[in-house]
Coordinates of C-alpha atoms in Angstrom, one line a residue:
Chain W
M1 CA 0.1 0.2 0.1
E2 CA 1.5 3.2 -1.3
R3 CA 0.0 6.5 -0.1
I4 CA -0.4 8.5 -3.3
T5 CA 2.3 12.3 -3.2
E6 CA 2.9 13.0 -6.6
G7 CA -0.8 13.2 -7.8
D8 CA 0.0 14.5 -11.5
Q9 CA 2.0 11.2 -12.3
I10 CA -1.3 8.9 -12.2
R11 CA -3.6 9.5 -14.1
R12 CA -7.6 10.5 -13.3
W13 CA -10.7 11.6 -14.4
N14 CA -13.9 12.8 -13.7
D15 CA -17.2 10.9 -14.0
H16 CA -20.4 11.1 -13.2
I17 CA -23.4 8.8 -12.7
P18 CA -26.1 10.5 -14.9
L19 CA -29.3 9.6 -12.7
Q20 CA -32.6 11.4 -12.0
W21 CA -35.7 10.3 -10.6
K22 CA -39.7 11.0 -10.8
Y23 CA -40.7 10.6 -7.4
T24 CA -44.5 10.4 -6.5
A25 CA -46.6 9.8 -3.1
G26 CA -48.1 6.8 -3.3
V27 CA -51.5 6.4 -2.4
A28 CA -52.0 7.8 1.3
G29 CA -49.1 10.9 0.2
E30 CA -51.2 11.5 -2.6
R31 CA -54.5 11.9 -0.8
F32 CA -52.2 13.9 1.9
L33 CA -51.2 16.0 -0.2
Q34 CA -54.3 16.4 -2.0
L35 CA -55.8 17.7 1.4
L36 CA -52.6 19.9 2.5
K37 CA -54.3 22.1 -0.7
Q38 CA -57.0 22.4 0.8
G39 CA -56.1 23.5 4.1
K40 CA -56.2 20.4 5.8
I41 CA -54.2 17.7 8.0
Q42 CA -55.0 14.9 7.9
A43 CA -53.9 11.5 9.7
S44 CA -54.9 7.5 8.6
V45 CA -56.5 5.6 12.1
C46 CA -56.1 1.6 13.2
R47 CA -59.2 1.5 15.6
S48 CA -58.0 -1.8 16.9
C49 CA -54.3 0.0 18.2
N50 CA -55.5 2.5 18.9
K51 CA -53.2 4.7 16.4
T52 CA -53.3 7.7 14.1
Y53 CA -51.1 8.0 12.1
L54 CA -49.3 11.0 10.8
P55 CA -47.8 11.1 8.7
P56 CA -50.9 9.1 7.0
K57 CA -50.1 5.7 6.0
I58 CA -52.8 3.2 4.4
F59 CA -51.3 0.4 6.6
C60 CA -51.2 0.3 10.2
K61 CA -47.5 -0.6 11.1
E62 CA -48.8 -2.8 14.4
C63 CA -50.9 -5.1 13.6
F64 CA -50.7 -4.6 9.4
A65 CA -54.4 -3.9 9.1
Q66 CA -55.4 -2.0 5.9
L67 CA -56.6 1.9 6.9
S68 CA -59.4 3.7 5.0
E69 CA -60.4 5.7 8.0
W70 CA -59.2 8.9 8.4
R71 CA -59.9 12.2 10.7
D72 CA -59.7 15.7 10.8
V73 CA -56.3 16.8 12.8
P74 CA -57.4 20.6 14.1
S75 CA -54.1 22.9 12.2
D76 CA -54.3 24.0 15.7
S77 CA -54.6 21.7 17.8
G78 CA -49.8 21.0 17.3
Y79 CA -47.7 21.1 20.0
V80 CA -43.8 21.7 19.6
Y81 CA -41.9 18.6 20.8
S82 CA -38.6 19.7 19.4
F83 CA -37.0 22.5 17.9
T84 CA -33.3 23.6 16.2
A85 CA -32.1 26.9 15.0
V86 CA -30.3 26.1 11.4
N87 CA -29.4 29.6 9.4
G88 CA -31.4 31.6 11.2
E89 CA -34.5 30.1 11.1
I90 CA -36.2 27.8 13.5
I91 CA -37.5 24.3 12.8
A92 CA -39.4 22.3 14.7
L93 CA -40.8 18.7 15.1
V94 CA -44.2 19.7 16.0
K95 CA -46.9 16.6 17.4
F96 CA -50.7 16.8 17.6
D97 CA -52.4 16.0 20.6
G98 CA -53.9 12.5 20.7
V99 CA -51.9 11.5 17.3
D100 CA -49.0 9.5 16.9
G101 CA -46.1 10.5 14.4
G102 CA -46.2 14.4 13.5
L103 CA -44.5 17.4 11.0
L104 CA -41.3 18.8 10.9
G105 CA -41.8 22.6 9.9
R106 CA -40.6 26.1 10.0
L107 CA -41.4 27.9 13.7
R108 CA -42.0 31.4 12.8
K109 CA -40.3 33.8 15.1
G110 CA -42.4 35.6 18.2
R111 CA -41.2 37.7 20.5
E112 CA -40.8 35.1 23.0
G113 CA -38.6 32.7 22.2
P114 CA -39.3 29.0 21.4
R115 CA -39.7 26.6 24.3
I116 CA -40.9 22.9 24.2
G117 CA -44.3 22.1 24.7
I118 CA -45.6 25.2 23.6
K119 CA -48.8 25.3 21.1
V120 CA -48.3 26.1 17.9
K121 CA -50.6 25.9 15.1
A122 CA -50.4 26.0 11.5
V123 CA -50.6 28.9 8.6
F124 CA -51.1 27.4 5.6
R125 CA -50.4 29.6 2.2
R126 CA -52.7 31.4 0.5
K127 CA -55.2 29.3 -1.3
E128 CA -54.1 29.8 -5.3
D129 CA -50.0 29.5 -4.1
R130 CA -50.8 26.0 -2.5
K131 CA -48.8 23.3 -4.7
G132 CA -50.1 19.9 -3.0
A133 CA -46.8 20.3 -1.5
L134 CA -45.9 19.6 1.8
S135 CA -44.4 23.4 1.7
D136 CA -48.6 24.5 1.3
I137 CA -48.1 24.7 5.1
E138 CA -45.8 28.0 5.2
Y139 CA -45.4 28.0 8.9
F140 CA -45.8 27.1 12.4
E141 CA -47.0 29.6 14.6
R142 CA -48.0 30.0 18.3
T143 CA -51.6 30.2 19.2
G144 CA -51.1 31.1 23.0
V145 CA -49.4 30.7 26.4
Chain T
M1 CA -26.4 -30.1 9.4
M2 CA -28.2 -30.1 12.3
V3 CA -31.3 -27.7 10.5
R4 CA -35.1 -27.9 10.7
K5 CA -37.1 -28.2 8.3
V6 CA -38.6 -25.4 6.8
C7 CA -42.1 -25.1 5.5
V8 CA -44.0 -22.1 2.7
I9 CA -47.3 -21.4 4.4
G10 CA -48.3 -18.4 2.5
A11 CA -47.6 -16.5 -0.8
G12 CA -48.6 -12.9 -1.6
L13 CA -48.1 -11.1 -4.7
T14 CA -49.4 -7.4 -6.2
L15 CA -50.3 -6.2 -9.9
F16 CA -47.1 -6.1 -11.9
R17 CA -47.0 -2.4 -13.7
R18 CA -45.3 -0.1 -15.8
R19 CA -46.2 2.5 -12.8
M20 CA -47.9 2.3 -9.9
L21 CA -49.3 4.8 -8.0
E22 CA -48.4 2.5 -4.4
T23 CA -45.1 4.1 -3.2
G24 CA -42.5 1.1 -2.8
K25 CA -43.6 1.0 1.4
E26 CA -47.2 0.0 0.1
L27 CA -46.3 -2.3 -2.7
S28 CA -45.0 -4.2 0.4
F29 CA -47.3 -3.7 2.4
E30 CA -50.0 -5.5 -0.4
A31 CA -47.8 -8.1 -0.7
C32 CA -47.1 -8.7 3.2
R33 CA -51.1 -8.8 3.9
M34 CA -52.2 -11.0 0.8
A35 CA -49.4 -13.3 2.4
L36 CA -50.3 -13.4 5.5
D37 CA -53.7 -14.1 4.4
S38 CA -52.7 -16.9 2.4
A39 CA -51.1 -18.4 5.6
G40 CA -54.3 -17.4 7.8
I41 CA -51.6 -15.4 10.5
Q42 CA -51.2 -12.1 11.9
R43 CA -47.9 -10.1 12.2
K44 CA -47.9 -11.0 15.9
E45 CA -46.9 -14.2 14.7
V46 CA -44.0 -13.4 12.2
D47 CA -40.6 -13.4 15.0
S48 CA -38.5 -12.3 11.8
V49 CA -38.7 -10.9 8.4
V50 CA -36.6 -10.5 5.3
M51 CA -36.6 -8.1 2.9
G52 CA -35.4 -8.5 -0.6
S53 CA -34.7 -5.2 -2.9
A54 CA -32.4 -3.9 -5.8
P55 CA -30.2 -0.8 -6.5
D56 CA -31.7 1.6 -4.6
A57 CA -30.7 3.8 -7.6
F58 CA -34.5 2.5 -9.1
D59 CA -36.8 4.3 -6.0
G60 CA -34.3 6.5 -5.8
V61 CA -34.1 6.2 -2.2
H62 CA -31.1 5.5 -0.2
M63 CA -30.7 2.7 1.6
K64 CA -33.9 1.5 0.5
G65 CA -34.1 -1.4 3.5
E66 CA -34.7 0.7 6.0
Y67 CA -37.3 3.3 3.7
L68 CA -39.0 0.1 3.4
L69 CA -39.3 -1.6 6.5
D70 CA -42.9 -0.6 8.3
G71 CA -44.8 -1.5 4.8
A72 CA -42.1 -4.8 5.0
G73 CA -43.9 -5.6 8.4
G74 CA -40.2 -5.2 9.6
Y75 CA -41.6 -2.8 12.8
K76 CA -39.5 -3.9 16.3
R77 CA -38.8 -7.6 14.8
P78 CA -34.8 -8.6 14.2
Y79 CA -34.8 -7.2 10.2
S80 CA -32.6 -7.4 7.6
R81 CA -32.5 -6.5 3.3
V82 CA -30.6 -9.1 1.6
Y83 CA -29.6 -7.7 -2.0
V84 CA -28.0 -9.9 -4.7
G85 CA -28.8 -7.9 -7.8
G86 CA -31.4 -9.8 -9.9
A87 CA -30.9 -13.2 -8.2
T88 CA -32.7 -10.7 -4.8
G89 CA -36.4 -12.4 -5.5
V90 CA -34.7 -16.4 -4.6
Y91 CA -32.3 -15.3 -2.2
V92 CA -34.6 -14.2 0.5
P93 CA -36.9 -17.1 1.1
V94 CA -33.0 -19.1 1.0
S95 CA -32.0 -16.2 3.7
A96 CA -35.0 -16.1 5.7
W97 CA -34.7 -20.3 5.5
W98 CA -31.7 -20.2 7.3
H99 CA -33.7 -17.9 10.0
V100 CA -36.3 -21.0 10.8
A101 CA -33.7 -23.9 9.9
S102 CA -31.7 -22.4 12.2
G103 CA -34.4 -22.4 15.6
M104 CA -33.8 -18.5 15.4
S105 CA -37.4 -17.8 14.4
D106 CA -40.6 -20.4 14.5
V107 CA -42.2 -18.1 11.6
C108 CA -40.5 -15.8 9.2
L109 CA -42.0 -13.2 6.6
A110 CA -39.7 -12.9 3.5
V111 CA -40.6 -9.9 0.8
A112 CA -39.4 -8.5 -2.5
E113 CA -40.2 -5.4 -3.5
E114 CA -38.7 -3.2 -6.4
K115 CA -40.4 0.2 -7.8
M116 CA -38.7 0.8 -11.1
S117 CA -40.2 3.8 -12.1
P118 CA -39.0 6.9 -10.6
L119 CA -35.3 6.4 -12.5
Q120 CA -35.1 8.5 -15.3
P121 CA -35.2 8.8 -18.4
H122 CA -34.9 5.0 -17.7
P123 CA -34.7 2.6 -14.7
Q124 CA -31.4 0.9 -17.4
Y125 CA -29.4 4.0 -16.1
A126 CA -29.1 2.4 -12.7
F127 CA -26.4 -0.3 -14.3
W128 CA -24.0 2.7 -15.3
S129 CA -21.6 2.0 -12.9
I130 CA -22.4 -1.6 -11.6
F131 CA -18.7 -1.8 -14.4
D132 CA -15.1 -1.2 -14.0
H133 CA -14.0 2.4 -14.2
H134 CA -11.2 2.3 -16.3
M135 CA -11.6 -1.1 -18.3
E136 CA -15.1 -0.8 -19.3
R137 CA -17.1 2.3 -18.7
P138 CA -14.6 4.6 -21.4
L139 CA -16.3 2.6 -24.7
G140 CA -20.1 3.3 -22.7
V141 CA -21.0 -0.9 -22.0
T142 CA -24.4 -0.5 -21.0
L143 CA -26.0 -4.3 -19.1
L144 CA -27.2 -5.0 -22.9
W145 CA -24.0 -5.7 -24.5
I146 CA -23.5 -8.3 -21.7
F147 CA -26.3 -10.2 -22.8
A148 CA -25.8 -9.3 -26.3
L149 CA -22.1 -11.4 -25.7
E150 CA -23.2 -13.7 -24.2
M151 CA -26.2 -14.8 -26.4
R152 CA -24.4 -14.7 -29.0
R153 CA -21.7 -16.7 -27.9
Y154 CA -24.3 -19.0 -26.7
M155 CA -26.0 -19.1 -30.3
A156 CA -22.4 -19.6 -31.7
V157 CA -21.5 -22.6 -29.6
H158 CA -24.3 -25.1 -30.0
G159 CA -25.5 -23.7 -33.3
I160 CA -28.8 -22.0 -32.2
K161 CA -31.1 -20.0 -34.4
E162 CA -32.5 -16.3 -33.0
E163 CA -35.9 -18.4 -33.8
E164 CA -35.1 -21.3 -31.8
I165 CA -34.9 -18.7 -28.9
A166 CA -38.0 -16.4 -30.1
Q167 CA -40.2 -19.1 -29.1
V168 CA -39.1 -18.7 -25.4
S169 CA -40.8 -15.5 -25.7
V170 CA -43.6 -16.5 -27.0
K171 CA -44.6 -19.1 -25.0
N172 CA -44.2 -17.0 -21.8
K173 CA -46.1 -14.3 -23.5
H174 CA -48.6 -16.4 -23.7
N175 CA -48.6 -18.2 -20.3
A176 CA -48.6 -14.8 -19.1
I177 CA -52.5 -14.2 -20.1
D178 CA -53.5 -16.7 -17.2
H179 CA -52.0 -14.9 -14.5
P180 CA -54.2 -11.7 -12.8
C181 CA -51.2 -9.7 -12.2
A182 CA -48.9 -9.8 -15.6
Q183 CA -47.8 -6.8 -17.2
L184 CA -47.4 -8.2 -21.0
P185 CA -49.3 -10.9 -21.9
A186 CA -49.5 -11.3 -25.9
E187 CA -50.2 -13.8 -27.7
I188 CA -46.9 -13.4 -30.5
T189 CA -45.3 -15.2 -32.8
V190 CA -41.7 -15.7 -34.0
E191 CA -42.3 -13.6 -36.7
D192 CA -42.9 -11.1 -34.3
V193 CA -39.8 -11.5 -32.3
M194 CA -37.5 -11.6 -35.1
K195 CA -39.3 -8.2 -36.5
S196 CA -39.2 -5.9 -33.6
E197 CA -36.9 -3.3 -33.1
P198 CA -33.7 -4.4 -32.6
M199 CA -32.0 -3.1 -29.2
V200 CA -28.1 -4.5 -29.7
W201 CA -28.1 -7.1 -31.9
P202 CA -29.6 -10.3 -31.9
V203 CA -31.2 -9.0 -29.0
K204 CA -34.5 -7.7 -30.0
R205 CA -37.1 -6.1 -28.3
L206 CA -39.2 -8.7 -27.5
D207 CA -36.5 -10.6 -26.6
V208 CA -36.9 -8.4 -23.2
S209 CA -38.6 -8.0 -20.3
P210 CA -40.4 -5.4 -19.0
P211 CA -39.1 -3.0 -16.4
S212 CA -41.9 -2.9 -14.1
D213 CA -43.5 -1.5 -10.3
G214 CA -44.4 -4.8 -7.9
A215 CA -44.2 -6.4 -4.8
G216 CA -44.6 -10.3 -3.2
A217 CA -43.7 -11.8 -0.4
V218 CA -43.7 -15.7 1.2
I219 CA -44.1 -16.4 4.9
L220 CA -42.0 -19.4 5.7
C221 CA -41.9 -21.5 9.3
S222 CA -41.0 -24.7 10.8
E223 CA -42.4 -27.5 10.0
E224 CA -44.3 -28.1 13.6
F225 CA -46.3 -24.4 13.5
A226 CA -47.0 -25.6 9.8
K227 CA -48.8 -28.7 10.8
K228 CA -50.9 -26.5 13.0
M229 CA -51.9 -24.2 10.1
T230 CA -52.3 -26.8 7.4
K231 CA -53.1 -30.5 6.6
E232 CA -50.6 -30.5 3.5
P233 CA -47.1 -28.0 4.0
I234 CA -44.8 -27.4 1.7
Y235 CA -41.7 -27.9 2.8
V236 CA -38.4 -26.5 1.5
A237 CA -36.1 -28.9 0.1
G238 CA -33.0 -27.1 -0.6
C239 CA -31.0 -23.7 -1.3
G240 CA -28.8 -23.1 -3.5
W241 CA -26.6 -19.9 -4.3
N242 CA -23.0 -19.4 -5.9
I243 CA -21.1 -16.1 -7.8
D244 CA -18.9 -16.4 -10.7
S245 CA -15.8 -13.8 -11.2
T246 CA -16.1 -10.3 -11.4
Y247 CA -14.7 -9.9 -14.5
W248 CA -17.2 -11.2 -16.8
T249 CA -14.4 -11.0 -19.2
N250 CA -13.3 -13.7 -17.6
R251 CA -16.3 -16.1 -17.6
D252 CA -17.4 -18.6 -19.9
L253 CA -20.4 -17.0 -21.7
Y254 CA -21.6 -19.8 -23.6
Y255 CA -22.7 -21.9 -19.9
P256 CA -23.2 -20.6 -16.1
Q257 CA -20.5 -22.4 -14.6
Y258 CA -21.6 -21.1 -11.2
L259 CA -25.6 -21.6 -11.7
E260 CA -24.5 -25.5 -11.8
N261 CA -22.8 -25.0 -8.4
A262 CA -25.6 -23.8 -7.1
A263 CA -28.3 -25.6 -8.0
K264 CA -26.3 -29.0 -7.4
M265 CA -25.2 -27.4 -3.8
A266 CA -29.5 -27.1 -3.1
Y267 CA -30.1 -30.7 -4.9
K268 CA -27.8 -32.5 -2.6
Q269 CA -29.7 -30.6 0.2
A270 CA -32.9 -31.9 -1.6
G271 CA -31.6 -35.2 -2.3
I272 CA -31.8 -35.1 -6.1
A273 CA -29.7 -37.3 -7.8
N274 CA -31.6 -37.2 -11.0
P275 CA -32.9 -33.2 -11.5
R276 CA -34.5 -33.6 -15.3
K277 CA -36.7 -36.5 -13.8
E278 CA -37.3 -35.3 -10.3
I279 CA -38.1 -32.0 -11.0
D280 CA -41.9 -31.2 -12.0
V281 CA -42.4 -27.8 -13.0
A282 CA -39.6 -24.8 -12.7
E283 CA -39.7 -21.4 -12.8
V284 CA -36.6 -20.4 -14.5
Y285 CA -34.9 -16.5 -14.5
D286 CA -36.0 -15.2 -17.8
P287 CA -35.5 -12.0 -18.2
F288 CA -34.2 -12.4 -22.0
D289 CA -35.3 -15.2 -23.6
Y290 CA -32.4 -16.8 -24.3
K291 CA -31.6 -16.6 -20.3
E292 CA -34.4 -19.6 -20.1
L293 CA -32.8 -22.0 -22.3
H294 CA -29.1 -21.3 -20.8
H295 CA -30.6 -21.2 -17.1
M296 CA -32.5 -24.3 -18.3
E297 CA -28.7 -25.8 -19.2
G298 CA -27.2 -24.7 -16.1
L299 CA -29.7 -26.4 -13.6
Q300 CA -29.4 -29.9 -15.4
L301 CA -33.0 -29.8 -16.5
A302 CA -31.4 -29.8 -20.0
K303 CA -28.1 -31.2 -21.6
K304 CA -25.5 -28.1 -23.0
G305 CA -26.9 -26.6 -25.9
E306 CA -30.3 -29.4 -25.9
A307 CA -32.9 -26.8 -24.6
P308 CA -33.9 -24.9 -27.5
K309 CA -34.9 -28.2 -28.9
L310 CA -36.7 -29.2 -25.8
T311 CA -38.3 -26.1 -26.4
T312 CA -39.3 -26.7 -29.8
A313 CA -40.2 -29.9 -29.2
G314 CA -43.3 -28.3 -26.6
V315 CA -41.2 -30.4 -23.7
T316 CA -41.5 -27.0 -22.0
Q317 CA -45.1 -25.4 -22.5
R318 CA -47.6 -25.5 -19.3
N319 CA -48.7 -29.5 -20.4
G320 CA -45.5 -30.4 -21.4
E321 CA -43.6 -32.8 -19.8
L322 CA -41.3 -30.6 -18.1
P323 CA -43.1 -26.7 -17.7
I324 CA -40.7 -23.7 -17.8
N325 CA -42.2 -20.8 -16.3
P326 CA -46.3 -21.8 -16.6
S327 CA -46.4 -17.9 -14.6
G328 CA -45.8 -16.3 -17.7
G329 CA -42.2 -15.5 -16.4
L330 CA -40.6 -11.8 -16.8
L331 CA -41.3 -12.0 -19.8
G332 CA -45.0 -12.1 -19.4
V333 CA -45.4 -11.0 -16.0
G334 CA -42.8 -8.3 -15.8
N335 CA -39.7 -7.4 -14.2
P336 CA -39.7 -5.8 -11.3
I337 CA -36.0 -7.0 -10.4
A338 CA -36.3 -8.6 -7.0
A339 CA -40.0 -9.0 -7.1
A340 CA -40.0 -11.3 -10.5
G341 CA -37.7 -14.0 -8.3
M342 CA -40.1 -13.8 -5.4
M343 CA -42.7 -14.1 -8.3
K344 CA -41.4 -17.2 -9.4
V345 CA -41.3 -18.6 -5.3
C346 CA -44.6 -17.6 -5.5
E347 CA -45.6 -19.6 -8.4
I348 CA -44.0 -22.6 -7.6
Y349 CA -45.8 -22.5 -3.9
F350 CA -49.1 -22.0 -5.8
Q351 CA -48.5 -25.0 -7.7
L352 CA -47.7 -27.2 -5.5
T353 CA -50.4 -26.2 -3.6
H354 CA -52.9 -26.7 -6.5
Q355 CA -53.5 -22.7 -6.5
A356 CA -52.7 -22.0 -9.6
G357 CA -56.0 -21.4 -11.8
K358 CA -55.7 -22.2 -15.2
R359 CA -52.1 -21.7 -15.2
Q360 CA -52.1 -24.7 -12.9
V361 CA -50.0 -27.7 -15.3
K362 CA -51.5 -30.5 -16.8
K363 CA -49.1 -32.8 -15.0
E364 CA -49.1 -34.3 -11.0
V365 CA -46.7 -31.9 -9.7
H366 CA -44.6 -32.7 -6.4
T367 CA -41.0 -31.0 -6.1
G368 CA -40.6 -27.4 -8.1
L369 CA -37.7 -25.4 -7.8
A370 CA -37.6 -21.5 -8.5
Q371 CA -34.2 -19.9 -9.5
A372 CA -32.8 -16.0 -9.7
W373 CA -30.2 -14.6 -11.8
G374 CA -27.9 -11.0 -11.3
D375 CA -25.3 -8.9 -9.1
L376 CA -23.5 -8.5 -12.7
M377 CA -24.7 -11.6 -14.0
Q378 CA -22.7 -14.3 -12.3
Y379 CA -25.4 -15.2 -9.4
S380 CA -27.4 -17.6 -9.2
S381 CA -30.1 -18.7 -6.6
V382 CA -31.9 -21.4 -6.3
F383 CA -35.4 -22.7 -4.0
V384 CA -36.1 -26.5 -4.0
M385 CA -39.9 -27.2 -2.5
R386 CA -41.9 -30.6 -2.0
R387 CA -44.9 -31.5 -1.2
R388 CA -44.9 -34.7 0.6

């Protein structure tokens, strides 16, 4: 084994792997994103395991039942589970009462700094600006004390 | 070798299609759910899960095994992903077999998924970087080059005509008409194959299986567990796997010796001395029509150069003496890589349990074989099942 010290004396070249992807959201994901476009957050429900999945799934990962029941998750029922600061923005993992899972999003800075446990609501973009994407939720903001 | 007897008690398969709305997780779930229902068990009875999926590059999700796990039923279970390229689908139940044979699990769920449609401009591009970066890639080599060179060499050594090879595509696409999951079932003629668009001579459009999205699953379990679930369990009789040199320039292209090795490993375990007589039905990996012939010979189901003659004589038809690919194979049902191998395992399970419906072969079947082929075209996995 020899460490390369004279880089110019050996052959080397650049190459690349020319790959691109066209992603789709799937059965649950497509429905979830269409609902976001309408300004709604919904989760799928497994009655037998008492689980509510957000992001929604078409199956229960516990009992493996097919899930067809969905329910509204009120957009103002969130709370900050954890947060961090990235490039001057606050990124929060927002959970919702009685829901398993949660959503990642930007947290709008208020007068007071963010704290774990504060109640937040999802603020949607204007209807005409929504695209059926996670970014339809522009940010989360504090709802009160 | 101190191993427990292992049985197969259920199988499930999704539709194979060029582009499915379902994510890979959702496809995996559908296949697993069907397999669990077919076995009559729940996920809570599953002790471990083996997942198989081919390159991450297809789905465009790195660490795909981890991504797929909740759809594959792996949540909070001993879970692993195995990957041996195109041979993955038949290697998954092999891996599941040792989970049960070793006594580590009583019930192991084996699932294989492939979602090829995300990759643009074509799934074939995933293979761009499998070739040696200074000896092969500078020429702009693609996977089809190897297939063309292999097919040509096979034809030259035995004096085989393209028309003889085309019969395989005609047979398999016809068989697929009776498969409810099939993507490209068709009534075609040898002439249609010959006239189809040349891709890399002598490989033509209708010599090739289509890229697909799909998933399949089987449930393996101990003999004791199987006897509680069914009066007539299907046993895993033998498993084999083997690999040739990394350098395809240094292999015998006309004959897959590595497959002979894998087959003999499985036959030894299964106590099979004369595979041509003792194997009643086989699902042989057929991403290209010549590969079915190539693989029949490697599996010792035909002598070297004899497979085209058996095909011409009708031996490999569904009502023939040795039915090969009664499912319709990859050429007819479709080729979602890892899931395609699993489709073959499912088909043998359906044949042995008389659940194949219109696809049920005419003769009585006791022993069946599924085989897949992959990595850099030098790996083979073999799975033999038997009805007592």
